Amino acid sequence: MEGNMPRGLENIIALESEITFIDGEQGILKYRGHDVQSLSSHSYDEVSYLLINGRLPDKFELDSYSKKLKQERVIGDDAIAILKFCNFNIEAMDALRTAVSYMSHCDPELNDNSAEANVNKGIRMIAKFPTMVAVFSRQRRGLDVIQPDLSLSHGANFLYMLKGSKPTDLESRVLESDFILSADHELNPSAFTARTIASTLSDIYSSVIGGLCALKGPLHGGARMAVMEMIDEIGSPENAERYVMDKVSNKQKLMGFGHRVYKTYDPRARVYKQLAREIAIESGNMLWFDIAEKIEEIAYREFVENKGKPIYPNVDFYSAVVYKYLDIPPKLATAVFAIGRSSGWIAHCLEQYSDNRLIRPRAKYVGPDLD
Ligand code: ACO
């Protein structure tokens, strides 16, 4: 092999996909042809159906899909016990990975790789992820497990199971939008990981668990937790200047900024910023929003105006602010991201299985001389 390879496969087109379109120069993101901004006011069930089935459902299809998702929300006492055995100091993401792995052991369709069985398993994962995360979080706080409320939406039910009280209409809408905005993002590291595993014809649980593992990293979905911690550390808008300038002068990354594909403002970040503003106003406490806006202002001055680099807030920046207002602890943040992203991983696995070719690139050997 000759020539310069782009490090980190930057800008390499690795496969064809009908799921998500990104224009990183213009800041455009579409799921199955629908602009993400317009989708963010739909329900997560509709968007999850769209990603998996390729088109928005009609009313009958949506009712039947939502019913299936709701029926699958409950997890068994055995899974609750497994989540109780987890180390309570870990991130919820690690507990979710363990619980999904256990869930696969109990699924009679585990090794059935037909499209129908994979959709069934996908629906089970989408439905049970919120319950697993909420159960882990409550048990580690020494609280009783709350059973899912089938009358509530995907987002509202998660908040209810987490906190034990019904969320406001705005909180429910904001979390639904969060799940939608987090649902897919083309060939991001976790979707690529999931597809690579699926391409070996391993089962869909293994593929999604691979996605979970990749999402956890701080250069990917783990940045959301890091942004929450950064906002806490900064504490007030007046401290933001020194914090950002320390990062800049030490050549450290500012979490929640920059993107491999977007060379302009991430379109999801715009929607998140508006959601963060709305929920801050409803809470009567603008502090976290104001800190974030100040960080953004300084980052824009330093990165874009002074250095001419296209480093803008990404999906993890204002979503972290939204999570603060929803009272989601930092150690839960990546797992909550994964709840939304599950539909995207499943859509990618289904697409991979439907027209599979083993994903197996090459490496250029640069080791010791060969005899
Ligand atoms: N803070 C400061 N500088 C940055 C940042 C940042 N957040 N992001 C990129 N840069 C700078 C780099 O230092 C580099 O500068 P240089 O050319 O002078 O060396 C240049 O911009 C290019 O950066 P790379 O890291 O090479 O770009 P890459 O495409 O690999 O990075 C990434 C993308 C990993 C997301 C990066 O922007 C980053 O680390 N951001 C912080 C972590 C983060 O928020 N991750 C979430 C991404 S969204 C998601 O995955 C869900």
Short mmCIF file of C-alpha atoms and ligand atoms in Angstrom, two decimals:
data_model
loop_
_atom_site.label_atom_id
_atom_site.label_comp_id
_atom_site.label_asym_id
_atom_site.label_seq_id
_atom_site.Cartn_x
_atom_site.Cartn_y
_atom_site.Cartn_z
CA MET A 1 0.00 0.00 0.00
CA GLU A 2 1.30 3.42 -0.90
CA GLY A 3 0.47 7.07 -0.36
CA ASN A 4 -0.65 9.06 2.63
CA MET A 5 -3.55 7.61 4.51
CA PRO A 6 -5.84 10.02 6.34
CA ARG A 7 -5.30 9.36 10.05
CA GLY A 8 -8.42 8.21 11.83
CA LEU A 9 -10.00 7.43 8.43
CA GLU A 10 -10.87 11.12 8.11
CA ASN A 11 -13.21 11.77 5.15
CA ILE A 12 -12.95 8.15 3.99
CA ILE A 13 -16.23 6.89 2.51
CA ALA A 14 -16.38 3.40 4.00
CA LEU A 15 -19.81 2.27 2.84
CA GLU A 16 -23.15 3.33 1.34
CA SER A 17 -26.02 4.05 3.71
CA GLU A 18 -29.61 5.24 3.32
CA ILE A 19 -29.98 6.23 6.98
CA THR A 20 -28.42 9.63 7.67
CA PHE A 21 -27.14 12.52 5.56
CA ILE A 22 -24.66 15.09 6.90
CA ASP A 23 -23.32 18.17 5.14
CA GLY A 24 -20.51 19.22 7.46
CA GLU A 25 -19.81 22.47 5.61
CA GLN A 26 -23.41 23.72 5.62
CA GLY A 27 -24.40 22.21 8.97
CA ILE A 28 -27.19 20.01 7.62
CA LEU A 29 -28.32 16.75 9.22
CA LYS A 30 -31.16 14.60 7.91
CA TYR A 31 -32.49 11.23 9.03
CA ARG A 32 -33.93 9.32 6.07
CA GLY A 33 -34.33 12.62 4.20
CA HIS A 34 -35.99 14.53 7.08
CA ASP A 35 -34.29 17.54 8.58
CA VAL A 36 -33.33 16.88 12.20
CA GLN A 37 -34.67 20.25 13.36
CA SER A 38 -38.15 19.41 12.11
CA LEU A 39 -37.95 15.88 13.57
CA SER A 40 -37.04 17.18 17.02
CA SER A 41 -40.70 18.14 17.63
CA HIS A 42 -41.93 14.59 16.81
CA SER A 43 -42.05 11.73 19.31
CA TYR A 44 -39.00 9.52 19.81
CA ASP A 45 -41.12 6.49 18.86
CA GLU A 46 -41.84 8.06 15.45
CA VAL A 47 -38.18 8.86 14.83
CA SER A 48 -37.02 5.48 16.00
CA TYR A 49 -39.55 3.88 13.61
CA LEU A 50 -38.27 6.16 10.84
CA LEU A 51 -34.64 5.15 11.39
CA ILE A 52 -35.43 1.45 11.53
CA ASN A 53 -38.07 1.24 8.80
CA GLY A 54 -36.93 3.97 6.42
CA ARG A 55 -40.06 6.14 6.55
CA LEU A 56 -42.30 7.85 9.08
CA PRO A 57 -45.15 5.67 10.34
CA ASP A 58 -48.84 6.37 9.71
CA LYS A 59 -51.07 6.55 12.77
CA PHE A 60 -51.87 2.84 12.82
CA GLU A 61 -48.22 1.84 12.40
CA LEU A 62 -47.14 4.27 15.11
CA ASP A 63 -49.75 3.03 17.57
CA SER A 64 -48.74 -0.56 17.02
CA TYR A 65 -44.98 0.22 17.23
CA SER A 66 -45.41 2.33 20.40
CA LYS A 67 -47.51 -0.43 21.96
CA LYS A 68 -44.77 -2.99 21.30
CA LEU A 69 -42.12 -0.67 22.78
CA LYS A 70 -44.23 -0.04 25.88
CA GLN A 71 -44.90 -3.77 26.40
CA GLU A 72 -41.14 -4.39 26.33
CA ARG A 73 -40.23 -1.71 28.92
CA VAL A 74 -40.30 -4.02 31.93
CA ILE A 75 -37.12 -5.86 32.93
CA GLY A 76 -37.15 -9.02 35.06
CA ASP A 77 -36.15 -9.41 38.69
CA ASP A 78 -33.01 -11.23 37.50
CA ALA A 79 -31.89 -8.17 35.49
CA ILE A 80 -32.73 -5.91 38.46
CA ALA A 81 -30.55 -8.17 40.64
CA ILE A 82 -27.68 -8.03 38.11
CA LEU A 83 -27.86 -4.22 38.19
CA LYS A 84 -27.75 -4.36 42.00
CA PHE A 85 -24.55 -6.42 41.86
CA CYS A 86 -22.81 -3.69 39.82
CA ASN A 87 -20.25 -1.46 41.49
CA PHE A 88 -22.31 1.63 42.35
CA ASN A 89 -19.35 3.96 41.74
CA ILE A 90 -19.09 3.18 38.03
CA GLU A 91 -20.65 5.17 35.22
CA ALA A 92 -24.17 4.01 34.38
CA MET A 93 -22.81 3.20 30.92
CA ASP A 94 -20.77 0.32 32.32
CA ALA A 95 -23.79 -1.04 34.15
CA LEU A 96 -25.92 -0.70 31.00
CA ARG A 97 -23.32 -2.67 29.02
CA THR A 98 -23.45 -5.46 31.62
CA ALA A 99 -27.26 -5.48 31.70
CA VAL A 100 -27.57 -5.61 27.90
CA SER A 101 -25.11 -8.46 27.81
CA TYR A 102 -27.15 -10.33 30.42
CA MET A 103 -30.37 -9.50 28.54
CA SER A 104 -28.95 -11.23 25.46
CA HIS A 105 -28.44 -14.47 27.42
CA CYS A 106 -32.16 -14.63 28.13
CA ASP A 107 -33.38 -13.81 24.62
CA PRO A 108 -34.67 -16.93 22.84
CA GLU A 109 -33.91 -15.20 19.51
CA LEU A 110 -30.28 -14.42 20.43
CA ASN A 111 -28.79 -16.48 17.61
CA ASP A 112 -31.63 -16.01 15.11
CA ASN A 113 -30.14 -13.55 12.62
CA SER A 114 -33.27 -13.19 10.47
CA ALA A 115 -34.43 -9.62 9.80
CA GLU A 116 -37.63 -10.23 11.77
CA ALA A 117 -35.79 -11.51 14.84
CA ASN A 118 -33.30 -8.63 14.66
CA VAL A 119 -36.13 -6.08 14.60
CA ASN A 120 -37.69 -7.82 17.62
CA LYS A 121 -34.39 -7.73 19.51
CA GLY A 122 -33.88 -4.10 18.49
CA ILE A 123 -37.30 -3.14 19.87
CA ARG A 124 -36.49 -4.93 23.12
CA MET A 125 -33.23 -3.01 23.49
CA ILE A 126 -34.78 0.38 22.67
CA ALA A 127 -37.57 -0.30 25.18
CA LYS A 128 -35.41 -1.67 28.00
CA PHE A 129 -32.41 0.68 27.93
CA PRO A 130 -34.26 3.45 29.85
CA THR A 131 -35.50 0.97 32.45
CA MET A 132 -32.01 -0.47 32.97
CA VAL A 133 -30.45 2.98 33.41
CA ALA A 134 -33.19 4.14 35.80
CA VAL A 135 -33.04 0.90 37.84
CA PHE A 136 -29.26 1.16 38.21
CA SER A 137 -29.49 4.81 39.22
CA ARG A 138 -32.22 4.23 41.81
CA GLN A 139 -30.56 1.18 43.35
CA ARG A 140 -27.28 3.00 43.75
CA ARG A 141 -29.11 5.79 45.56
CA GLY A 142 -30.73 3.18 47.83
CA LEU A 143 -34.20 3.88 46.38
CA ASP A 144 -36.98 1.49 45.36
CA VAL A 145 -37.22 0.49 41.73
CA ILE A 146 -40.11 2.17 39.92
CA GLN A 147 -42.00 0.14 37.33
CA PRO A 148 -42.52 1.73 33.90
CA ASP A 149 -45.71 3.76 33.37
CA LEU A 150 -47.15 2.64 30.05
CA SER A 151 -49.24 5.80 29.70
CA LEU A 152 -46.10 7.95 29.38
CA SER A 153 -43.90 8.67 26.35
CA HIS A 154 -40.42 7.13 26.08
CA GLY A 155 -38.79 10.28 27.52
CA ALA A 156 -41.39 11.06 30.19
CA ASN A 157 -41.40 7.46 31.39
CA PHE A 158 -37.61 7.46 31.76
CA LEU A 159 -37.71 10.61 33.90
CA TYR A 160 -40.55 9.13 35.95
CA MET A 161 -38.64 5.86 36.58
CA LEU A 162 -35.52 7.85 37.47
CA LYS A 163 -37.06 10.38 39.83
CA GLY A 164 -40.29 8.82 41.05
CA SER A 165 -42.43 11.80 40.07
CA LYS A 166 -44.08 12.72 36.78
CA PRO A 167 -42.06 15.26 34.76
CA THR A 168 -43.51 18.55 33.54
CA ASP A 169 -44.69 18.77 29.92
CA LEU A 170 -41.59 20.77 29.05
CA GLU A 171 -39.23 18.29 30.72
CA SER A 172 -40.89 15.42 28.81
CA ARG A 173 -40.68 17.27 25.51
CA VAL A 174 -37.06 18.24 26.10
CA LEU A 175 -35.98 14.66 26.81
CA GLU A 176 -37.91 13.33 23.80
CA SER A 177 -36.04 15.90 21.68
CA ASP A 178 -32.76 14.88 23.31
CA PHE A 179 -33.32 11.24 22.37
CA ILE A 180 -34.21 12.29 18.81
CA LEU A 181 -31.19 14.58 18.38
CA SER A 182 -28.95 11.81 19.76
CA ALA A 183 -30.52 9.02 17.70
CA ASP A 184 -28.10 8.75 14.80
CA HIS A 185 -25.15 10.45 13.19
CA GLU A 186 -24.06 8.56 10.08
CA LEU A 187 -20.79 6.64 10.43
CA ASN A 188 -19.79 7.95 13.87
CA PRO A 189 -17.37 5.74 15.86
CA SER A 190 -20.05 3.81 17.72
CA ALA A 191 -22.19 3.12 14.62
CA PHE A 192 -19.08 2.07 12.71
CA THR A 193 -18.10 -0.24 15.56
CA ALA A 194 -21.58 -1.75 15.67
CA ARG A 195 -21.55 -2.26 11.88
CA THR A 196 -18.10 -3.81 11.94
CA ILE A 197 -19.28 -6.36 14.51
CA ALA A 198 -22.51 -6.99 12.56
CA SER A 199 -20.43 -7.52 9.41
CA THR A 200 -18.89 -10.62 10.99
CA LEU A 201 -22.49 -11.91 11.31
CA SER A 202 -22.21 -11.81 15.07
CA ASP A 203 -25.54 -11.19 16.81
CA ILE A 204 -27.19 -7.75 17.11
CA TYR A 205 -26.72 -7.61 20.89
CA SER A 206 -22.96 -8.01 20.50
CA SER A 207 -22.99 -5.31 17.82
CA VAL A 208 -24.91 -2.84 19.98
CA ILE A 209 -22.73 -3.59 23.01
CA GLY A 210 -19.73 -2.69 20.82
CA GLY A 211 -21.50 0.58 20.02
CA LEU A 212 -22.00 1.24 23.73
CA CYS A 213 -18.30 0.67 24.38
CA ALA A 214 -17.28 3.11 21.65
CA LEU A 215 -19.78 5.78 22.71
CA LYS A 216 -18.32 5.84 26.21
CA GLY A 217 -15.03 7.44 25.15
CA PRO A 218 -14.56 11.15 25.95
CA LEU A 219 -13.81 11.99 22.31
CA HIS A 220 -17.26 10.60 21.45
CA GLY A 221 -20.35 10.42 23.71
CA GLY A 222 -18.36 10.59 26.93
CA ALA A 223 -17.84 14.30 26.24
CA ARG A 224 -21.36 15.00 27.55
CA MET A 225 -20.39 13.93 31.05
CA ALA A 226 -17.15 15.91 30.78
CA VAL A 227 -19.10 19.06 29.83
CA MET A 228 -21.37 18.64 32.85
CA GLU A 229 -18.32 18.36 35.10
CA MET A 230 -16.75 21.39 33.40
CA ILE A 231 -19.85 23.52 34.08
CA ASP A 232 -19.79 22.47 37.74
CA GLU A 233 -16.07 23.21 38.00
CA ILE A 234 -16.47 26.68 36.44
CA GLY A 235 -19.33 27.47 38.81
CA SER A 236 -20.16 30.98 37.56
CA PRO A 237 -19.99 32.88 34.24
CA GLU A 238 -17.20 35.13 35.62
CA ASN A 239 -14.88 32.09 35.94
CA ALA A 240 -15.37 30.95 32.36
CA GLU A 241 -12.72 33.25 30.85
CA ARG A 242 -9.92 31.86 33.02
CA TYR A 243 -11.03 28.25 32.55
CA VAL A 244 -11.16 28.46 28.75
CA MET A 245 -7.91 30.44 28.52
CA ASP A 246 -6.16 27.81 30.68
CA LYS A 247 -7.29 25.14 28.24
CA VAL A 248 -6.21 27.22 25.25
CA SER A 249 -2.77 28.07 26.64
CA ASN A 250 -2.15 24.45 27.74
CA LYS A 251 -3.30 23.23 24.32
CA GLN A 252 -5.96 21.06 25.94
CA LYS A 253 -9.27 20.17 24.32
CA LEU A 254 -12.35 22.07 25.40
CA MET A 255 -14.99 19.38 25.82
CA GLY A 256 -18.19 19.72 23.81
CA PHE A 257 -16.39 21.65 21.05
CA GLY A 258 -15.09 20.59 17.66
CA HIS A 259 -16.20 17.85 15.33
CA ARG A 260 -14.64 15.55 12.75
CA VAL A 261 -17.37 16.28 10.18
CA TYR A 262 -18.85 19.70 11.02
CA LYS A 263 -16.76 22.66 10.00
CA THR A 264 -19.57 24.97 11.07
CA TYR A 265 -22.10 25.07 13.91
CA ASP A 266 -23.46 21.57 14.64
CA PRO A 267 -27.19 21.79 13.73
CA ARG A 268 -28.08 19.66 16.77
CA ALA A 269 -26.29 22.11 19.06
CA ARG A 270 -28.57 24.91 17.83
CA VAL A 271 -31.70 22.97 18.80
CA TYR A 272 -30.15 21.93 22.12
CA LYS A 273 -29.27 25.54 22.89
CA GLN A 274 -32.89 26.55 22.43
CA LEU A 275 -34.10 23.62 24.58
CA ALA A 276 -31.56 24.53 27.27
CA ARG A 277 -32.78 28.14 27.26
CA GLU A 278 -36.43 27.07 27.57
CA ILE A 279 -35.83 24.66 30.41
CA ALA A 280 -33.58 27.15 32.22
CA ILE A 281 -36.35 29.77 32.05
CA GLU A 282 -38.91 27.28 33.36
CA SER A 283 -36.61 26.37 36.25
CA GLY A 284 -36.11 30.04 37.20
CA ASN A 285 -32.33 29.41 37.38
CA MET A 286 -30.29 30.66 34.42
CA LEU A 287 -26.89 29.89 36.01
CA TRP A 288 -25.84 26.81 34.00
CA PHE A 289 -27.17 28.24 30.76
CA ASP A 290 -25.33 31.49 31.38
CA ILE A 291 -22.06 29.65 32.14
CA ALA A 292 -22.42 27.67 28.91
CA GLU A 293 -23.18 30.75 26.84
CA LYS A 294 -20.13 32.49 28.28
CA ILE A 295 -17.92 29.48 27.46
CA GLU A 296 -19.28 29.51 23.92
CA GLU A 297 -18.62 33.24 23.56
CA ILE A 298 -14.99 32.91 24.70
CA ALA A 299 -14.41 29.78 22.62
CA TYR A 300 -15.74 31.56 19.53
CA ARG A 301 -13.39 34.49 20.12
CA GLU A 302 -10.37 32.21 20.66
CA PHE A 303 -10.95 29.44 18.14
CA VAL A 304 -12.90 31.06 15.32
CA GLU A 305 -11.98 34.78 15.44
CA ASN A 306 -8.38 34.60 16.74
CA LYS A 307 -7.20 31.28 15.28
CA GLY A 308 -9.52 30.90 12.30
CA LYS A 309 -10.36 27.28 13.28
CA PRO A 310 -13.92 25.99 12.74
CA ILE A 311 -14.36 24.77 16.32
CA TYR A 312 -17.96 25.27 17.43
CA PRO A 313 -20.18 23.65 20.08
CA ASN A 314 -21.04 20.05 19.16
CA VAL A 315 -23.98 17.87 20.19
CA ASP A 316 -22.51 17.24 23.64
CA PHE A 317 -22.26 20.88 24.72
CA TYR A 318 -25.79 22.20 25.24
CA SER A 319 -27.16 18.66 25.76
CA ALA A 320 -25.03 18.61 28.93
CA VAL A 321 -26.73 21.85 30.01
CA VAL A 322 -30.13 20.28 29.34
CA TYR A 323 -29.16 17.29 31.49
CA LYS A 324 -28.19 19.58 34.35
CA TYR A 325 -31.65 21.15 34.28
CA LEU A 326 -33.25 17.70 34.11
CA ASP A 327 -31.23 16.76 37.21
CA ILE A 328 -29.49 13.90 35.40
CA PRO A 329 -26.19 13.25 37.23
CA PRO A 330 -22.95 13.37 35.15
CA LYS A 331 -22.29 9.65 35.70
CA LEU A 332 -25.60 8.91 33.97
CA ALA A 333 -25.04 11.22 31.00
CA THR A 334 -23.43 8.82 28.52
CA ALA A 335 -25.97 6.12 29.29
CA VAL A 336 -28.81 8.59 28.67
CA PHE A 337 -27.15 9.46 25.35
CA ALA A 338 -27.08 5.71 24.59
CA ILE A 339 -30.84 5.44 25.18
CA GLY A 340 -31.37 7.83 22.26
CA ARG A 341 -28.57 6.35 20.12
CA SER A 342 -29.89 2.77 20.41
CA SER A 343 -32.28 3.26 17.43
CA GLY A 344 -29.42 4.46 15.24
CA TRP A 345 -27.21 1.49 16.09
CA ILE A 346 -30.07 -0.91 15.39
CA ALA A 347 -30.86 0.78 12.05
CA HIS A 348 -27.17 0.51 11.08
CA CYS A 349 -26.97 -3.16 12.07
CA LEU A 350 -30.13 -3.98 10.10
CA GLU A 351 -28.74 -2.18 7.06
CA GLN A 352 -25.43 -4.00 7.42
CA TYR A 353 -27.07 -7.44 7.73
CA SER A 354 -29.36 -6.73 4.76
CA ASP A 355 -26.45 -6.39 2.32
CA ASN A 356 -23.45 -7.66 4.20
CA ARG A 357 -19.81 -7.68 3.24
CA LEU A 358 -17.23 -8.27 5.97
CA ILE A 359 -15.63 -4.98 7.05
CA ARG A 360 -11.93 -5.70 6.99
CA PRO A 361 -9.59 -2.86 6.01
CA ARG A 362 -5.79 -3.14 5.79
CA ALA A 363 -2.94 -1.58 7.78
CA LYS A 364 0.29 -0.30 6.26
CA TYR A 365 3.08 -2.26 7.95
CA VAL A 366 5.69 0.03 9.53
CA GLY A 367 7.22 -2.44 12.02
CA PRO A 368 10.74 -3.90 12.17
CA ASP A 369 12.42 -4.72 8.85
CA LEU A 370 11.23 -7.96 7.34
CA ASP A 371 13.88 -10.56 6.44
N1 ACO B 1 -10.73 22.16 21.89
C1 ACO B 1 -9.59 22.73 21.46
N2 ACO B 1 -9.03 22.49 20.25
C2 ACO B 1 -9.69 21.62 19.46
C3 ACO B 1 -10.89 21.00 19.84
C4 ACO B 1 -11.41 21.30 21.11
N3 ACO B 1 -12.53 20.73 21.53
N4 ACO B 1 -11.29 20.20 18.85
C5 ACO B 1 -10.39 20.29 17.87
N5 ACO B 1 -9.42 21.15 18.25
C6 ACO B 1 -8.23 21.55 17.47
C7 ACO B 1 -7.11 20.52 17.66
O1 ACO B 1 -6.30 20.83 18.75
C8 ACO B 1 -6.40 20.61 16.33
O2 ACO B 1 -5.61 21.76 16.33
P1 ACO B 1 -4.20 21.76 15.52
O3 ACO B 1 -4.58 21.55 14.08
O4 ACO B 1 -3.63 23.11 15.82
O5 ACO B 1 -3.40 20.63 16.08
C9 ACO B 1 -7.55 20.86 15.35
O6 ACO B 1 -8.58 21.51 16.09
C10 ACO B 1 -8.11 19.58 14.75
O7 ACO B 1 -8.47 18.74 15.83
P2 ACO B 1 -8.43 17.16 15.82
O8 ACO B 1 -8.52 16.67 17.21
O9 ACO B 1 -7.30 16.66 14.97
O10 ACO B 1 -9.74 16.90 14.99
P3 ACO B 1 -10.57 15.61 14.98
O11 ACO B 1 -11.38 15.63 13.76
O12 ACO B 1 -9.76 14.39 15.22
O13 ACO B 1 -11.44 15.87 16.30
C11 ACO B 1 -12.95 15.66 17.99
C12 ACO B 1 -12.76 15.71 16.48
C13 ACO B 1 -12.30 14.38 18.54
C14 ACO B 1 -14.43 15.60 18.28
C15 ACO B 1 -12.33 16.91 18.66
O14 ACO B 1 -12.92 18.08 18.18
C16 ACO B 1 -12.38 16.84 20.17
O15 ACO B 1 -11.55 16.18 20.80
N6 ACO B 1 -13.39 17.53 20.81
C17 ACO B 1 -13.55 17.48 22.22
C18 ACO B 1 -14.27 16.18 22.62
C19 ACO B 1 -15.73 16.21 22.22
O16 ACO B 1 -16.44 17.18 22.46
N7 ACO B 1 -16.19 15.08 21.64
C20 ACO B 1 -17.57 14.92 21.23
C21 ACO B 1 -17.70 14.93 19.72
S1 ACO B 1 -19.41 14.74 19.23
C22 ACO B 1 -19.71 13.11 19.44
O17 ACO B 1 -18.91 12.25 19.15
C23 ACO B 1 -21.04 12.63 20.02
#
